[in-house]
Structure formats: structure tokens, C-alpha cells
Amino acid sequence: MEYVAVLLPSLVVGLLFWFAMKSIFNADKAERQAEAQAQAEADALGATAPRKPAQPTERPGPDSK
């Protein structure tokens, strides 16, 4: 019983760390999947929509009013 009292705190902390890391990795995986899906949807919309040519923006010079 003495060994359980000594090892139990380390086991509990180890399990808490494991659950925390597991949740972080699962959240990261879900975020990467959502990002890939959003990128695929954007690519699909970009491929079907006609593109407008880029027009340069005109900035007034220092001597213009």
C-alpha cells in the first residue's frame, strides 16, 4: 500500500497531461481538416467564378490636390 501512495500522484499527473495533450492534438487535427475543407471550397469557387483582371490603384502624388 505504501507504493500506491507514492506512485498515485505521479500517475494522476501523467494521466492529466496525457488527456490535455490528446485534446490539443485532436483540436489541431480538427482545425487542419476544417482549414483544408475551406481551402478546397475556396479553390472550387475560384475555379468556377470568372476572374476580373487586377487594376492598379492610383495614389495621388505629393504635388496633386
Short mmCIF file of N, CA, C and O in Angstrom, two decimals:
data_model
loop_
_atom_site.label_atom_id
_atom_site.label_comp_id
_atom_site.label_asym_id
_atom_site.label_seq_id
_atom_site.Cartn_x
_atom_site.Cartn_y
_atom_site.Cartn_z
N MET A 1 0.82 -1.20 0.00
CA MET A 1 0.00 0.00 0.00
C MET A 1 0.86 1.26 0.00
O MET A 1 0.44 2.28 -0.50
N GLU A 2 2.02 1.14 0.53
CA GLU A 2 2.94 2.28 0.57
C GLU A 2 3.35 2.71 -0.83
O GLU A 2 3.47 3.91 -1.11
N TYR A 3 3.53 1.75 -1.73
CA TYR A 3 3.94 2.06 -3.10
C TYR A 3 2.83 2.77 -3.87
O TYR A 3 3.11 3.66 -4.68
N VAL A 4 1.60 2.43 -3.59
CA VAL A 4 0.47 3.09 -4.25
C VAL A 4 0.41 4.55 -3.84
O VAL A 4 0.22 5.44 -4.69
N ALA A 5 0.60 4.84 -2.59
CA ALA A 5 0.57 6.22 -2.10
C ALA A 5 1.69 7.05 -2.71
O ALA A 5 1.54 8.25 -2.92
N VAL A 6 2.80 6.39 -3.01
CA VAL A 6 3.94 7.11 -3.59
C VAL A 6 3.73 7.32 -5.09
O VAL A 6 4.03 8.39 -5.63
N LEU A 7 3.19 6.33 -5.79
CA LEU A 7 3.07 6.39 -7.24
C LEU A 7 1.78 7.06 -7.71
O LEU A 7 1.72 7.55 -8.84
N LEU A 8 0.76 7.09 -6.90
CA LEU A 8 -0.54 7.63 -7.31
C LEU A 8 -0.48 9.10 -7.78
O LEU A 8 -1.04 9.41 -8.83
N PRO A 9 0.18 10.00 -7.08
CA PRO A 9 0.24 11.39 -7.58
C PRO A 9 0.90 11.50 -8.95
O PRO A 9 0.43 12.24 -9.83
N SER A 10 1.97 10.75 -9.16
CA SER A 10 2.64 10.78 -10.46
C SER A 10 1.74 10.22 -11.56
O SER A 10 1.71 10.75 -12.68
N LEU A 11 1.02 9.17 -11.26
CA LEU A 11 0.11 8.60 -12.23
C LEU A 11 -1.03 9.55 -12.58
O LEU A 11 -1.39 9.70 -13.76
N VAL A 12 -1.55 10.22 -11.59
CA VAL A 12 -2.64 11.17 -11.83
C VAL A 12 -2.15 12.34 -12.68
O VAL A 12 -2.81 12.74 -13.64
N VAL A 13 -1.00 12.87 -12.36
CA VAL A 13 -0.44 13.98 -13.14
C VAL A 13 -0.14 13.51 -14.56
O VAL A 13 -0.39 14.22 -15.54
N GLY A 14 0.39 12.31 -14.69
CA GLY A 14 0.66 11.76 -16.02
C GLY A 14 -0.61 11.59 -16.84
O GLY A 14 -0.63 11.91 -18.03
N LEU A 15 -1.67 11.12 -16.22
CA LEU A 15 -2.94 10.97 -16.93
C LEU A 15 -3.53 12.33 -17.32
O LEU A 15 -4.05 12.49 -18.43
N LEU A 16 -3.43 13.30 -16.44
CA LEU A 16 -3.91 14.65 -16.77
C LEU A 16 -3.13 15.23 -17.95
O LEU A 16 -3.70 15.83 -18.86
N PHE A 17 -1.83 15.04 -17.93
CA PHE A 17 -1.00 15.51 -19.04
C PHE A 17 -1.39 14.81 -20.34
O PHE A 17 -1.49 15.44 -21.39
N TRP A 18 -1.62 13.49 -20.26
CA TRP A 18 -1.98 12.73 -21.45
C TRP A 18 -3.32 13.22 -22.02
O TRP A 18 -3.44 13.42 -23.24
N PHE A 19 -4.31 13.44 -21.15
CA PHE A 19 -5.61 13.93 -21.63
C PHE A 19 -5.48 15.34 -22.23
O PHE A 19 -6.12 15.65 -23.24
N ALA A 20 -4.69 16.17 -21.61
CA ALA A 20 -4.50 17.53 -22.13
C ALA A 20 -3.84 17.50 -23.51
O ALA A 20 -4.28 18.19 -24.44
N MET A 21 -2.80 16.70 -23.66
CA MET A 21 -2.11 16.61 -24.95
C MET A 21 -3.01 15.99 -26.01
O MET A 21 -3.02 16.43 -27.17
N LYS A 22 -3.79 15.00 -25.61
CA LYS A 22 -4.71 14.36 -26.55
C LYS A 22 -5.74 15.37 -27.06
O LYS A 22 -6.02 15.42 -28.26
N SER A 23 -6.27 16.18 -26.17
CA SER A 23 -7.26 17.17 -26.59
C SER A 23 -6.64 18.25 -27.46
O SER A 23 -7.27 18.72 -28.42
N ILE A 24 -5.41 18.64 -27.18
CA ILE A 24 -4.72 19.63 -28.01
C ILE A 24 -4.49 19.08 -29.40
O ILE A 24 -4.75 19.75 -30.41
N PHE A 25 -4.01 17.84 -29.50
CA PHE A 25 -3.76 17.24 -30.81
C PHE A 25 -5.06 17.02 -31.59
O PHE A 25 -5.09 17.21 -32.81
N ASN A 26 -6.13 16.63 -30.90
CA ASN A 26 -7.41 16.45 -31.58
C ASN A 26 -7.95 17.79 -32.09
O ASN A 26 -8.50 17.87 -33.19
N ALA A 27 -7.81 18.83 -31.30
CA ALA A 27 -8.25 20.15 -31.74
C ALA A 27 -7.43 20.63 -32.93
O ALA A 27 -7.97 21.20 -33.88
N ASP A 28 -6.13 20.37 -32.91
CA ASP A 28 -5.28 20.76 -34.03
C ASP A 28 -5.66 19.99 -35.29
O ASP A 28 -5.72 20.57 -36.38
N LYS A 29 -5.95 18.71 -35.14
CA LYS A 29 -6.34 17.89 -36.28
C LYS A 29 -7.65 18.39 -36.87
O LYS A 29 -7.78 18.52 -38.09
N ALA A 30 -8.61 18.71 -36.02
CA ALA A 30 -9.90 19.22 -36.49
C ALA A 30 -9.73 20.57 -37.17
O ALA A 30 -10.37 20.84 -38.20
N GLU A 31 -8.85 21.40 -36.64
CA GLU A 31 -8.61 22.71 -37.25
C GLU A 31 -7.96 22.56 -38.62
O GLU A 31 -8.33 23.25 -39.57
N ARG A 32 -7.00 21.64 -38.74
CA ARG A 32 -6.36 21.42 -40.04
C ARG A 32 -7.35 20.86 -41.05
O ARG A 32 -7.32 21.24 -42.22
N GLN A 33 -8.26 19.99 -40.62
CA GLN A 33 -9.27 19.45 -41.53
C GLN A 33 -10.23 20.55 -41.98
O GLN A 33 -10.59 20.62 -43.15
N ALA A 34 -10.65 21.40 -41.06
CA ALA A 34 -11.54 22.50 -41.41
C ALA A 34 -10.86 23.48 -42.35
O ALA A 34 -11.48 23.98 -43.30
N GLU A 35 -9.59 23.75 -42.11
CA GLU A 35 -8.84 24.65 -42.99
C GLU A 35 -8.71 24.05 -44.39
O GLU A 35 -8.85 24.75 -45.39
N ALA A 36 -8.44 22.75 -44.47
CA ALA A 36 -8.32 22.09 -45.77
C ALA A 36 -9.66 22.10 -46.50
O ALA A 36 -9.70 22.33 -47.72
N GLN A 37 -10.75 21.89 -45.77
CA GLN A 37 -12.06 21.92 -46.40
C GLN A 37 -12.40 23.33 -46.89
O GLN A 37 -12.91 23.50 -48.00
N ALA A 38 -12.10 24.34 -46.09
CA ALA A 38 -12.36 25.72 -46.50
C ALA A 38 -11.51 26.09 -47.71
O ALA A 38 -11.98 26.76 -48.63
N GLN A 39 -10.27 25.63 -47.73
CA GLN A 39 -9.40 25.92 -48.87
C GLN A 39 -9.90 25.22 -50.12
O GLN A 39 -9.88 25.80 -51.21
N ALA A 40 -10.37 23.98 -49.98
CA ALA A 40 -10.91 23.25 -51.13
C ALA A 40 -12.16 23.94 -51.67
O ALA A 40 -12.34 24.05 -52.90
N GLU A 41 -13.03 24.42 -50.77
CA GLU A 41 -14.22 25.14 -51.21
C GLU A 41 -13.84 26.44 -51.90
O GLU A 41 -14.44 26.81 -52.91
N ALA A 42 -12.87 27.14 -51.36
CA ALA A 42 -12.42 28.40 -51.98
C ALA A 42 -11.81 28.13 -53.35
O ALA A 42 -12.04 28.88 -54.30
N ASP A 43 -11.04 27.06 -53.46
CA ASP A 43 -10.45 26.71 -54.75
C ASP A 43 -11.53 26.33 -55.75
O ASP A 43 -11.46 26.69 -56.93
N ALA A 44 -12.56 25.60 -55.30
CA ALA A 44 -13.64 25.21 -56.19
C ALA A 44 -14.43 26.43 -56.65
O ALA A 44 -14.80 26.54 -57.82
N LEU A 45 -14.68 27.38 -55.75
CA LEU A 45 -15.38 28.60 -56.14
C LEU A 45 -14.51 29.47 -57.04
O LEU A 45 -15.00 30.08 -57.98
N GLY A 46 -13.23 29.49 -56.76
CA GLY A 46 -12.32 30.29 -57.58
C GLY A 46 -12.15 29.73 -58.97
O GLY A 46 -11.96 30.46 -59.94
N ALA A 47 -12.25 28.42 -59.13
CA ALA A 47 -12.09 27.80 -60.44
C ALA A 47 -13.33 28.02 -61.29
O ALA A 47 -13.23 28.10 -62.52
N THR A 48 -14.51 28.14 -60.69
CA THR A 48 -15.73 28.29 -61.47
C THR A 48 -16.08 29.75 -61.72
O THR A 48 -16.73 30.06 -62.71
N ALA A 49 -15.68 30.63 -60.84
CA ALA A 49 -16.03 32.04 -61.00
C ALA A 49 -15.05 32.72 -61.96
O ALA A 49 -13.86 32.48 -61.91
N PRO A 50 -15.57 33.56 -62.85
CA PRO A 50 -14.65 34.29 -63.74
C PRO A 50 -13.84 35.30 -62.94
O PRO A 50 -14.34 35.94 -62.02
N ARG A 51 -12.61 35.42 -63.32
CA ARG A 51 -11.73 36.34 -62.60
C ARG A 51 -11.69 37.69 -63.31
O ARG A 51 -11.66 37.76 -64.53
N LYS A 52 -11.69 38.74 -62.53
CA LYS A 52 -11.56 40.08 -63.07
C LYS A 52 -10.07 40.42 -63.12
O LYS A 52 -9.32 40.08 -62.21
N PRO A 53 -9.64 41.09 -64.17
CA PRO A 53 -8.22 41.47 -64.20
C PRO A 53 -7.91 42.48 -63.11
O PRO A 53 -8.73 43.34 -62.79
N ALA A 54 -6.76 42.36 -62.55
CA ALA A 54 -6.35 43.26 -61.48
C ALA A 54 -6.08 44.64 -62.06
O ALA A 54 -5.44 44.78 -63.10
N GLN A 55 -6.60 45.65 -61.41
CA GLN A 55 -6.39 47.03 -61.85
C GLN A 55 -5.46 47.72 -60.86
O GLN A 55 -5.67 47.62 -59.65
N PRO A 56 -4.46 48.40 -61.36
CA PRO A 56 -3.56 49.09 -60.44
C PRO A 56 -4.30 50.23 -59.76
O PRO A 56 -5.14 50.90 -60.36
N THR A 57 -4.01 50.43 -58.53
CA THR A 57 -4.62 51.54 -57.80
C THR A 57 -3.76 52.78 -58.00
O THR A 57 -2.54 52.72 -58.01
N GLU A 58 -4.44 53.88 -58.16
CA GLU A 58 -3.71 55.14 -58.38
C GLU A 58 -3.66 55.88 -57.06
O GLU A 58 -4.66 56.12 -56.40
N ARG A 59 -2.47 56.23 -56.69
CA ARG A 59 -2.29 57.03 -55.48
C ARG A 59 -1.89 58.44 -55.90
O ARG A 59 -1.04 58.62 -56.76
N PRO A 60 -2.51 59.40 -55.25
CA PRO A 60 -2.14 60.76 -55.61
C PRO A 60 -0.71 61.07 -55.21
O PRO A 60 -0.22 60.64 -54.18
N GLY A 61 -0.05 61.79 -56.09
CA GLY A 61 1.33 62.17 -55.81
C GLY A 61 1.40 63.31 -54.83
O GLY A 61 0.38 63.90 -54.44
N PRO A 62 2.59 63.68 -54.42
CA PRO A 62 2.72 64.77 -53.43
C PRO A 62 2.31 66.13 -53.99
O PRO A 62 1.94 67.01 -53.23
N ASP A 63 2.35 66.33 -55.32
CA ASP A 63 2.01 67.63 -55.88
C ASP A 63 0.57 67.69 -56.36
O ASP A 63 0.12 68.74 -56.80
N SER A 64 -0.21 66.64 -56.24
CA SER A 64 -1.62 66.69 -56.67
C SER A 64 -2.51 67.18 -55.53
O SER A 64 -2.18 67.03 -54.37
N LYS A 65 -3.65 67.77 -55.90
CA LYS A 65 -4.54 68.34 -54.89
C LYS A 65 -5.75 67.51 -54.72
O LYS A 65 -6.37 66.90 -55.39
#
